[in-house]
């Protein structure tokens, strides 16, 4: 059974040891999980000499901006390096000085390396530059004090940050192993039905994976994607918002392609082609495109086209049905969540479900506990969701971009009319109550509800 233990302890590494630093932990068997604490206690736990909790460290750095600033965190970590011993006997003090303090110092250096190398997202301004120079001075002093390879590495990382260089090691896709593009005969006169469905899916995936790869960790914090910025200020979540726009454009394009055909047989061919594109996207683990295409197919102007759906081939219906099952809302979208849980990178998830989860965590959990402690459990849940998103970006796609096809797709997506404005066109093509003729079919029933509807509050843009 899980047990919760409140720990109140004096920080042996703080200059001010007059007040206890409280840390509240919960045990799952033998595994300790921090639930709440004062800022000083959380920093102490981050740099403990007797234990390394990688999960705690990742959560702390992914979410520290909720409860402290970069400048304050830097100051606390430097203070931790310069720690003074607690009240001990002379023998205990000697032991602490020779054994405990060196470990604390090394942990501080490694923690700073982790922050700068993997989680640094401080704004590029005068304050950050000043903090980096403080850190540079500290790294030089630490090198003189303990002279380990870690301090030399820290100094190198700080200098790279000061020079404006990225410290991340990024994976690069191997174009040599990419499948050969399936190109139409004429790249200068492209038509949707004449472009291979597999290649359309590949190019959509290349484009969306590039956008997904640009999303920064901080964009998921504080529901930044929902906030409207004042004139002249930078967007807080530009890449998430770009992906939302792209998803909406893809859904609009699906509807526009179908409604552009006045002949019912042509409309069924377009639907069949779109189904093949969506199915290939699923095979490529581009679940975002799958959701967007299905959202277009099940939008009100499209799903009402009874005569068109009655003529969609049995093969297309059999392909479409599993895609619909994948995005079913039953049991809190269990089928999709289970699929995503075992998916490996490269993968493009549908961000809407993640944004919904993050919104619920933000709104449903207070920042502070009733005792006035930082509610670290809330930030653990936020970080867990963000880490899952980051995991899916760890490897790039091995697909060859085709500029001509991408230019065609971008032009088509950006020019597509909003689905909400397509109802009249749909009614012109098939009047209400029109008879299905001699081909009633019950192979596939579009629901019109669709997976994407659940995130309307999260995905809606105000511009």
Coordinates of C-alpha atoms in Angstrom, one line a residue:
X1 CA 0.0 0.0 0.0
X2 CA 1.2 3.5 -0.8
X3 CA 2.3 5.5 2.2
X4 CA 2.7 9.3 2.4
X5 CA 5.4 10.6 4.6
X6 CA 6.0 14.3 5.4
X7 CA 9.7 15.0 5.8
X8 CA 10.9 18.1 7.6
X9 CA 14.6 18.5 7.5
X10 CA 17.2 21.2 7.7
X11 CA 19.1 21.7 4.5
X12 CA 22.8 20.9 5.2
X13 CA 23.8 22.9 2.1
X14 CA 22.1 26.2 2.8
X15 CA 23.7 29.3 4.3
X16 CA 20.4 29.9 6.2
X17 CA 19.6 26.8 8.3
X18 CA 17.3 28.5 10.8
X19 CA 14.1 27.2 9.2
X20 CA 13.3 23.6 8.2
X21 CA 12.7 22.8 4.5
X22 CA 9.7 20.6 4.2
X23 CA 9.4 17.9 1.5
X24 CA 6.3 15.7 1.2
X25 CA 6.9 12.3 -0.5
X26 CA 4.7 9.4 -1.3
X27 CA 6.1 5.9 -1.6
X28 CA 4.9 3.4 -4.2
X29 CA 6.5 0.3 -2.8
X30 CA 10.2 1.3 -2.4
X31 CA 10.0 4.1 -5.0
X32 CA 9.8 7.6 -3.5
X33 CA 7.8 10.3 -5.4
X34 CA 7.9 13.9 -4.3
X35 CA 4.5 15.4 -3.9
X36 CA 5.1 18.8 -2.5
X37 CA 7.8 21.0 -0.9
X38 CA 9.3 24.4 -0.3
X39 CA 11.5 25.7 -3.1
X40 CA 14.6 25.2 -1.0
X41 CA 13.7 21.6 -0.2
X42 CA 13.1 20.9 -3.9
X43 CA 16.5 22.3 -4.8
X44 CA 18.1 20.3 -2.1
X45 CA 16.4 17.1 -3.4
X46 CA 17.7 18.0 -6.9
X47 CA 21.3 18.0 -5.6
X48 CA 21.2 15.3 -2.9
X49 CA 24.6 13.7 -2.3
X50 CA 23.1 10.3 -1.4
X51 CA 20.5 9.8 -4.1
X52 CA 20.0 10.5 -7.8
X53 CA 16.4 10.7 -8.9
X54 CA 16.5 11.2 -12.7
X55 CA 12.7 11.4 -13.0
X56 CA 12.5 14.2 -10.3
X57 CA 15.2 16.1 -12.0
X58 CA 13.5 16.0 -15.4
X59 CA 10.2 17.1 -14.0
X60 CA 11.9 19.9 -12.0
X61 CA 13.6 21.4 -15.1
X62 CA 10.7 20.9 -17.4
X63 CA 8.4 22.9 -15.1
X64 CA 10.5 25.1 -12.8
X65 CA 9.2 28.3 -14.4
X66 CA 5.9 27.7 -12.6
X67 CA 7.4 28.3 -9.2
X68 CA 10.7 30.1 -9.6
X69 CA 12.8 32.1 -12.1
X70 CA 16.0 31.2 -13.9
X71 CA 17.9 33.8 -11.9
X72 CA 16.6 32.6 -8.5
X73 CA 17.3 29.0 -9.4
X74 CA 20.8 29.8 -10.4
X75 CA 21.4 31.6 -7.2
X76 CA 20.0 28.7 -5.2
X77 CA 22.3 26.2 -7.0
X78 CA 25.4 28.3 -6.5
X79 CA 24.5 28.7 -2.8
X80 CA 24.1 24.9 -2.7
X81 CA 27.6 24.5 -4.1
X82 CA 28.9 26.9 -1.4
X83 CA 27.1 25.0 1.3
X84 CA 28.0 25.2 5.0
X85 CA 27.8 22.2 7.3
X86 CA 24.8 21.9 9.7
X87 CA 25.4 21.8 13.5
X88 CA 27.5 18.7 14.0
X89 CA 30.2 17.3 16.3
X90 CA 33.7 18.1 15.2
X91 CA 34.1 14.5 13.9
X92 CA 30.9 14.7 12.0
X93 CA 31.8 18.0 10.6
X94 CA 35.2 16.7 9.4
X95 CA 33.4 13.7 7.8
X96 CA 30.8 16.0 6.1
X97 CA 33.5 18.3 4.8
X98 CA 35.6 15.4 3.2
X99 CA 32.8 13.1 2.1
X100 CA 29.4 14.8 1.8
X101 CA 30.3 18.3 0.5
X102 CA 32.4 17.1 -2.5
X103 CA 29.4 14.9 -3.6
X104 CA 27.0 17.8 -3.2
X105 CA 29.3 20.1 -5.3
X106 CA 29.7 17.5 -8.0
X107 CA 25.9 17.0 -8.1
X108 CA 25.4 20.8 -8.4
X109 CA 27.7 20.9 -11.4
X110 CA 26.0 17.9 -13.1
X111 CA 22.6 19.4 -12.5
X112 CA 23.7 22.7 -14.1
X113 CA 25.0 20.8 -17.0
X114 CA 21.7 19.0 -17.4
X115 CA 19.8 22.3 -17.2
X116 CA 21.9 24.1 -19.8
X117 CA 22.3 21.1 -22.2
X118 CA 18.7 19.7 -22.3
X119 CA 16.3 22.1 -20.6
X120 CA 17.6 25.6 -21.2
X121 CA 14.8 27.8 -22.5
X122 CA 15.5 31.2 -20.9
X123 CA 14.7 34.2 -23.2
X124 CA 17.5 35.7 -25.2
X125 CA 17.7 39.1 -23.4
X126 CA 20.0 41.2 -21.2
X127 CA 19.0 39.4 -18.0
X128 CA 19.7 36.0 -19.4
X129 CA 23.1 37.1 -20.7
X130 CA 23.9 38.4 -17.2
X131 CA 22.9 35.1 -15.7
X132 CA 25.1 33.2 -18.1
X133 CA 28.1 35.4 -17.3
X134 CA 27.4 34.7 -13.6
X135 CA 27.4 31.0 -14.4
X136 CA 30.5 31.3 -16.5
X137 CA 32.3 32.9 -13.5
X138 CA 31.0 30.2 -11.3
X139 CA 32.1 27.4 -13.6
X140 CA 35.7 28.9 -13.6
X141 CA 35.6 29.0 -9.8
X142 CA 34.3 25.5 -9.6
X143 CA 37.0 24.3 -11.9
X144 CA 39.6 25.8 -9.6
X145 CA 37.9 24.3 -6.6
X146 CA 37.3 20.7 -7.7
X147 CA 38.9 20.5 -11.1
X148 CA 36.8 17.6 -12.6
X149 CA 35.9 16.9 -16.2
X150 CA 32.4 17.9 -15.3
X151 CA 33.3 21.5 -14.4
X152 CA 35.3 21.8 -17.7
X153 CA 32.3 20.5 -19.6
X154 CA 30.0 22.9 -17.8
X155 CA 32.3 25.8 -18.7
X156 CA 32.2 24.8 -22.4
X157 CA 28.4 24.5 -22.4
X158 CA 28.1 28.0 -20.8
X159 CA 30.4 29.5 -23.4
X160 CA 28.4 27.9 -26.2
X161 CA 25.2 29.4 -24.7
X162 CA 26.9 32.8 -24.5
X163 CA 27.8 32.5 -28.1
X164 CA 24.2 31.7 -29.0
X165 CA 25.0 28.1 -30.1
X166 CA 22.7 25.2 -29.6
X167 CA 23.8 22.5 -27.2
X168 CA 21.4 19.8 -28.4
X169 CA 22.5 16.8 -30.4
X170 CA 19.9 16.3 -33.1
X171 CA 19.3 13.2 -35.1
X172 CA 19.5 13.5 -38.8
X173 CA 17.4 11.4 -41.2
X174 CA 19.3 9.4 -43.7
X175 CA 18.0 10.3 -47.2
X176 CA 20.0 7.5 -48.7
X177 CA 17.7 4.9 -47.0
X178 CA 14.5 6.9 -47.9
X179 CA 12.1 5.1 -50.3
X180 CA 12.1 6.5 -53.9
X181 CA 9.3 9.0 -54.4
X182 CA 6.4 7.9 -56.5
X183 CA 6.1 10.9 -58.9
X184 CA 3.4 11.7 -61.4
X185 CA 4.4 12.1 -65.0
X186 CA 3.9 15.9 -65.0
X187 CA 5.0 17.7 -61.9
X188 CA 4.0 21.1 -63.4
X189 CA 0.3 20.2 -63.8
X190 CA -0.6 18.3 -60.6
X191 CA -4.0 17.0 -60.0
X192 CA -5.1 15.3 -56.7
X193 CA -6.4 12.0 -58.2
X194 CA -3.3 11.6 -60.4
X195 CA -0.8 11.8 -57.5
X196 CA -0.1 8.5 -55.8
X197 CA -1.8 8.3 -52.4
X198 CA 1.3 6.9 -50.7
X199 CA 3.4 9.9 -51.9
X200 CA 0.8 12.4 -50.8
X201 CA 0.9 10.8 -47.3
X202 CA 4.7 10.9 -47.3
X203 CA 4.8 14.6 -48.2
X204 CA 2.1 15.5 -45.7
X205 CA 4.1 13.6 -43.1
X206 CA 7.4 15.3 -44.0
X207 CA 5.8 18.7 -43.7
X208 CA 4.0 18.0 -40.5
X209 CA 6.9 16.2 -38.8
X210 CA 9.1 19.3 -39.6
X211 CA 6.5 21.5 -37.8
X212 CA 6.1 19.1 -34.9
X213 CA 9.9 19.0 -34.5
X214 CA 10.0 22.7 -34.0
X215 CA 7.6 22.8 -31.0
X216 CA 9.5 23.8 -27.9
X217 CA 8.9 22.3 -24.4
X218 CA 7.8 25.7 -22.9
X219 CA 5.0 26.1 -25.4
X220 CA 3.1 23.4 -23.6
X221 CA 3.3 25.3 -20.2
X222 CA 0.6 27.6 -18.8
X223 CA -1.8 26.8 -21.7
X224 CA 0.3 29.2 -23.8
X225 CA -1.3 28.0 -27.1
X226 CA -4.6 29.5 -25.9
X227 CA -3.3 33.0 -25.1
X228 CA -3.8 35.9 -27.4
X229 CA -0.7 38.1 -27.4
X230 CA -0.8 41.9 -27.4
X231 CA 0.4 43.7 -30.5
X232 CA 4.1 43.7 -30.9
X233 CA 4.8 40.9 -28.5
X234 CA 6.0 37.5 -29.7
X235 CA 3.7 34.5 -29.6
X236 CA 4.2 32.2 -26.6
X237 CA 3.4 29.0 -28.6
X238 CA 4.0 29.8 -32.2
X239 CA 4.8 26.3 -33.3
X240 CA 1.8 24.7 -31.6
X241 CA -0.5 27.3 -33.1
X242 CA 1.1 26.7 -36.5
X243 CA 0.3 23.0 -36.1
X244 CA -3.3 23.8 -35.1
X245 CA -3.7 26.0 -38.2
X246 CA -2.2 23.2 -40.4
X247 CA -4.6 20.6 -38.9
X248 CA -7.6 22.8 -39.6
X249 CA -6.4 23.6 -43.2
X250 CA -6.0 19.8 -43.9
X251 CA -9.5 19.2 -42.7
X252 CA -10.8 22.1 -44.8
X253 CA -8.9 20.8 -47.8
X254 CA -10.5 17.4 -47.5
X255 CA -13.9 18.9 -47.6
X256 CA -13.0 21.2 -50.5
X257 CA -11.7 18.4 -52.6
X258 CA -14.9 16.4 -52.3
X259 CA -17.3 19.3 -52.8
X260 CA -15.3 20.6 -55.9
X261 CA -16.6 17.6 -57.8
X262 CA -20.1 18.0 -59.3
X263 CA -20.2 14.4 -60.5
X264 CA -21.1 11.9 -57.7
X265 CA -18.7 9.2 -59.1
X266 CA -15.8 11.7 -59.0
X267 CA -16.7 12.5 -55.4
X268 CA -16.5 8.9 -54.4
X269 CA -13.2 8.6 -56.2
X270 CA -11.8 11.5 -54.2
X271 CA -13.1 10.0 -51.0
X272 CA -11.5 6.7 -51.8
X273 CA -8.2 8.4 -52.6
X274 CA -8.3 10.4 -49.3
X275 CA -9.0 7.2 -47.4
X276 CA -5.9 5.6 -48.9
X277 CA -3.9 8.7 -47.9
X278 CA -5.2 8.5 -44.4
X279 CA -4.4 4.8 -44.2
X280 CA -0.8 5.4 -45.4
X281 CA -0.5 8.2 -42.8
X282 CA -1.5 5.7 -40.1
X283 CA 1.2 3.3 -41.3
X284 CA 3.7 6.1 -41.1
X285 CA 2.5 6.8 -37.5
X286 CA 1.3 10.3 -38.6
X287 CA -1.8 10.1 -36.5
X288 CA -2.3 13.9 -36.7
X289 CA -3.0 13.7 -40.4
X290 CA -5.3 10.7 -39.9
X291 CA -7.4 12.7 -37.4
X292 CA -7.4 15.8 -39.7
X293 CA -8.5 13.8 -42.8
X294 CA -11.2 11.9 -40.8
X295 CA -12.4 15.3 -39.4
X296 CA -12.9 16.5 -42.9
X297 CA -14.6 13.3 -44.0
X298 CA -17.0 13.4 -41.1
X299 CA -17.6 17.2 -41.1
X300 CA -21.3 18.2 -41.5
X301 CA -21.1 19.3 -45.1
X302 CA -19.5 15.9 -46.1
X303 CA -21.2 13.3 -44.0
X304 CA -24.6 14.5 -45.1
X305 CA -23.8 13.5 -48.7
X306 CA -25.9 10.3 -48.6
X307 CA -25.8 9.5 -52.3
X308 CA -22.0 9.9 -52.4
X309 CA -21.4 7.7 -49.4
X310 CA -23.8 5.1 -50.8
X311 CA -21.5 4.8 -53.8
X312 CA -18.1 4.6 -51.9
X313 CA -16.5 1.2 -52.6
X314 CA -16.6 -1.6 -50.2
X315 CA -12.8 -1.6 -50.2
X316 CA -12.7 2.0 -49.1
X317 CA -15.3 1.4 -46.4
X318 CA -13.3 -1.5 -45.0
X319 CA -10.2 0.6 -45.0
X320 CA -11.9 3.5 -43.3
X321 CA -13.7 1.6 -40.6
X322 CA -10.5 0.7 -38.6
X323 CA -9.3 4.3 -38.8
X324 CA -12.6 5.4 -37.3
X325 CA -12.2 2.7 -34.6
X326 CA -8.7 4.0 -33.8
X327 CA -10.0 7.5 -33.1
X328 CA -13.1 6.4 -31.3
X329 CA -13.9 8.4 -28.1
X330 CA -14.9 5.3 -26.1
X331 CA -13.2 4.9 -22.7
X332 CA -11.4 8.2 -23.0
X333 CA -10.0 7.4 -26.4
X334 CA -8.4 4.2 -25.2
X335 CA -7.7 2.8 -28.6
X336 CA -5.7 5.8 -29.7
X337 CA -4.0 6.2 -26.3
X338 CA -3.0 2.5 -26.4
X339 CA -1.6 2.9 -29.9
X340 CA 0.3 6.0 -29.1
X341 CA 1.7 4.5 -25.8
X342 CA 3.6 1.8 -27.8
X343 CA 4.4 3.9 -30.8
X344 CA 8.1 4.6 -31.4
X345 CA 9.6 7.6 -33.1
X346 CA 9.4 8.9 -35.7
X347 CA 5.7 9.7 -35.0
X348 CA 3.5 12.7 -35.4
X349 CA 0.7 12.5 -32.7
X350 CA -2.5 14.4 -32.8
X351 CA -1.6 17.3 -30.4
X352 CA -5.3 18.0 -29.5
X353 CA -5.5 15.1 -27.0
X354 CA -2.3 16.2 -25.3
X355 CA -3.5 19.7 -25.1
X356 CA -6.8 18.5 -23.6
X357 CA -4.9 16.5 -21.0
X358 CA -2.6 19.5 -20.2
X359 CA -5.6 21.8 -19.8
X360 CA -7.3 19.4 -17.4
X361 CA -4.1 19.1 -15.3
X362 CA -3.6 22.9 -15.3
X363 CA -7.2 23.7 -14.4
X364 CA -7.8 20.8 -12.0
X365 CA -4.8 21.1 -9.7
X366 CA -3.7 24.1 -7.5
X367 CA -0.2 25.5 -7.7
X368 CA 0.2 25.4 -3.9
X369 CA -1.0 22.9 -1.3
X370 CA -3.2 24.1 1.6
X371 CA 0.0 24.1 3.7
X372 CA 1.6 26.6 1.4
X373 CA 4.0 24.2 -0.3
X374 CA 4.7 23.9 -4.1
X375 CA 2.3 21.3 -5.4
X376 CA 5.0 19.2 -7.2
X377 CA 2.5 16.4 -8.0
X378 CA 0.8 18.8 -10.4
X379 CA 4.1 19.5 -12.2
X380 CA 4.9 15.8 -12.3
X381 CA 1.7 15.2 -14.2
X382 CA 2.4 18.1 -16.6
X383 CA 6.0 16.9 -17.1
X384 CA 4.9 13.3 -17.8
X385 CA 2.6 14.5 -20.6
X386 CA 5.3 16.8 -22.1
X387 CA 8.0 14.0 -21.9
X388 CA 5.7 11.7 -23.8
X389 CA 5.3 14.3 -26.5
X390 CA 9.1 14.8 -26.6
X391 CA 9.7 11.0 -26.8
X392 CA 7.9 10.9 -30.1
X393 CA 10.3 13.5 -31.6
X394 CA 13.5 11.5 -30.8
X395 CA 14.0 10.1 -34.3
X396 CA 13.5 11.7 -37.7
X397 CA 11.6 10.3 -40.7
X398 CA 13.6 8.8 -43.5
X399 CA 11.5 10.3 -46.3
X400 CA 12.6 12.3 -49.3
X401 CA 11.0 15.7 -49.7
X402 CA 9.6 16.5 -53.1
X403 CA 9.5 20.3 -53.4
X404 CA 7.0 20.4 -56.3
X405 CA 4.5 18.2 -54.4
X406 CA 4.9 20.1 -51.2
X407 CA 4.4 23.4 -53.0
X408 CA 1.2 22.0 -54.5
X409 CA 0.0 20.8 -51.1
X410 CA 0.8 24.0 -49.3
X411 CA -1.0 26.1 -51.9
X412 CA -4.1 23.7 -51.7
X413 CA -4.2 23.7 -47.9
X414 CA -3.9 27.5 -47.6
X415 CA -6.6 28.2 -50.2
X416 CA -9.2 25.8 -48.9
X417 CA -12.4 27.4 -47.6
X418 CA -13.3 26.8 -44.0
X419 CA -15.5 23.7 -43.6
X420 CA -18.2 25.8 -41.8
X421 CA -18.7 27.8 -45.0
X422 CA -19.3 24.7 -47.2
X423 CA -22.8 23.8 -46.1
X424 CA -24.5 25.6 -49.0
X425 CA -22.3 24.0 -51.5
X426 CA -23.0 20.6 -50.1
X427 CA -26.8 21.3 -50.3
X428 CA -26.4 22.4 -54.0
X429 CA -24.7 19.0 -54.8
X430 CA -27.2 16.9 -52.9
X431 CA -30.5 18.4 -51.9
X432 CA -32.0 17.5 -48.6
X433 CA -34.1 14.3 -48.5
X434 CA -32.8 13.2 -51.9
X435 CA -33.5 9.5 -52.6
X436 CA -30.5 7.1 -52.5
X437 CA -31.6 5.5 -55.7
X438 CA -30.9 1.8 -56.3
X439 CA -27.7 1.6 -54.3
X440 CA -28.5 1.7 -50.6
X441 CA -25.4 0.8 -48.7
X442 CA -24.6 0.2 -45.0
X443 CA -20.9 -0.5 -45.4
X444 CA -19.8 2.7 -43.6
X445 CA -21.7 5.2 -41.6
X446 CA -19.9 8.6 -41.0
X447 CA -20.8 9.8 -37.6
X448 CA -20.2 13.5 -38.0
X449 CA -18.9 13.8 -34.4
X450 CA -15.3 12.9 -34.9
X451 CA -12.3 12.7 -32.6
X452 CA -11.3 16.3 -33.1
X453 CA -14.5 17.7 -31.6
X454 CA -13.3 16.9 -28.1
X455 CA -10.5 19.5 -28.3
X456 CA -12.4 22.4 -29.7
X457 CA -11.7 24.4 -26.5
X458 CA -8.0 23.6 -26.7
X459 CA -7.5 23.9 -30.5
X460 CA -9.6 27.0 -31.4
X461 CA -7.5 30.0 -32.4
X462 CA -8.6 33.6 -31.9
X463 CA -7.0 35.0 -35.0

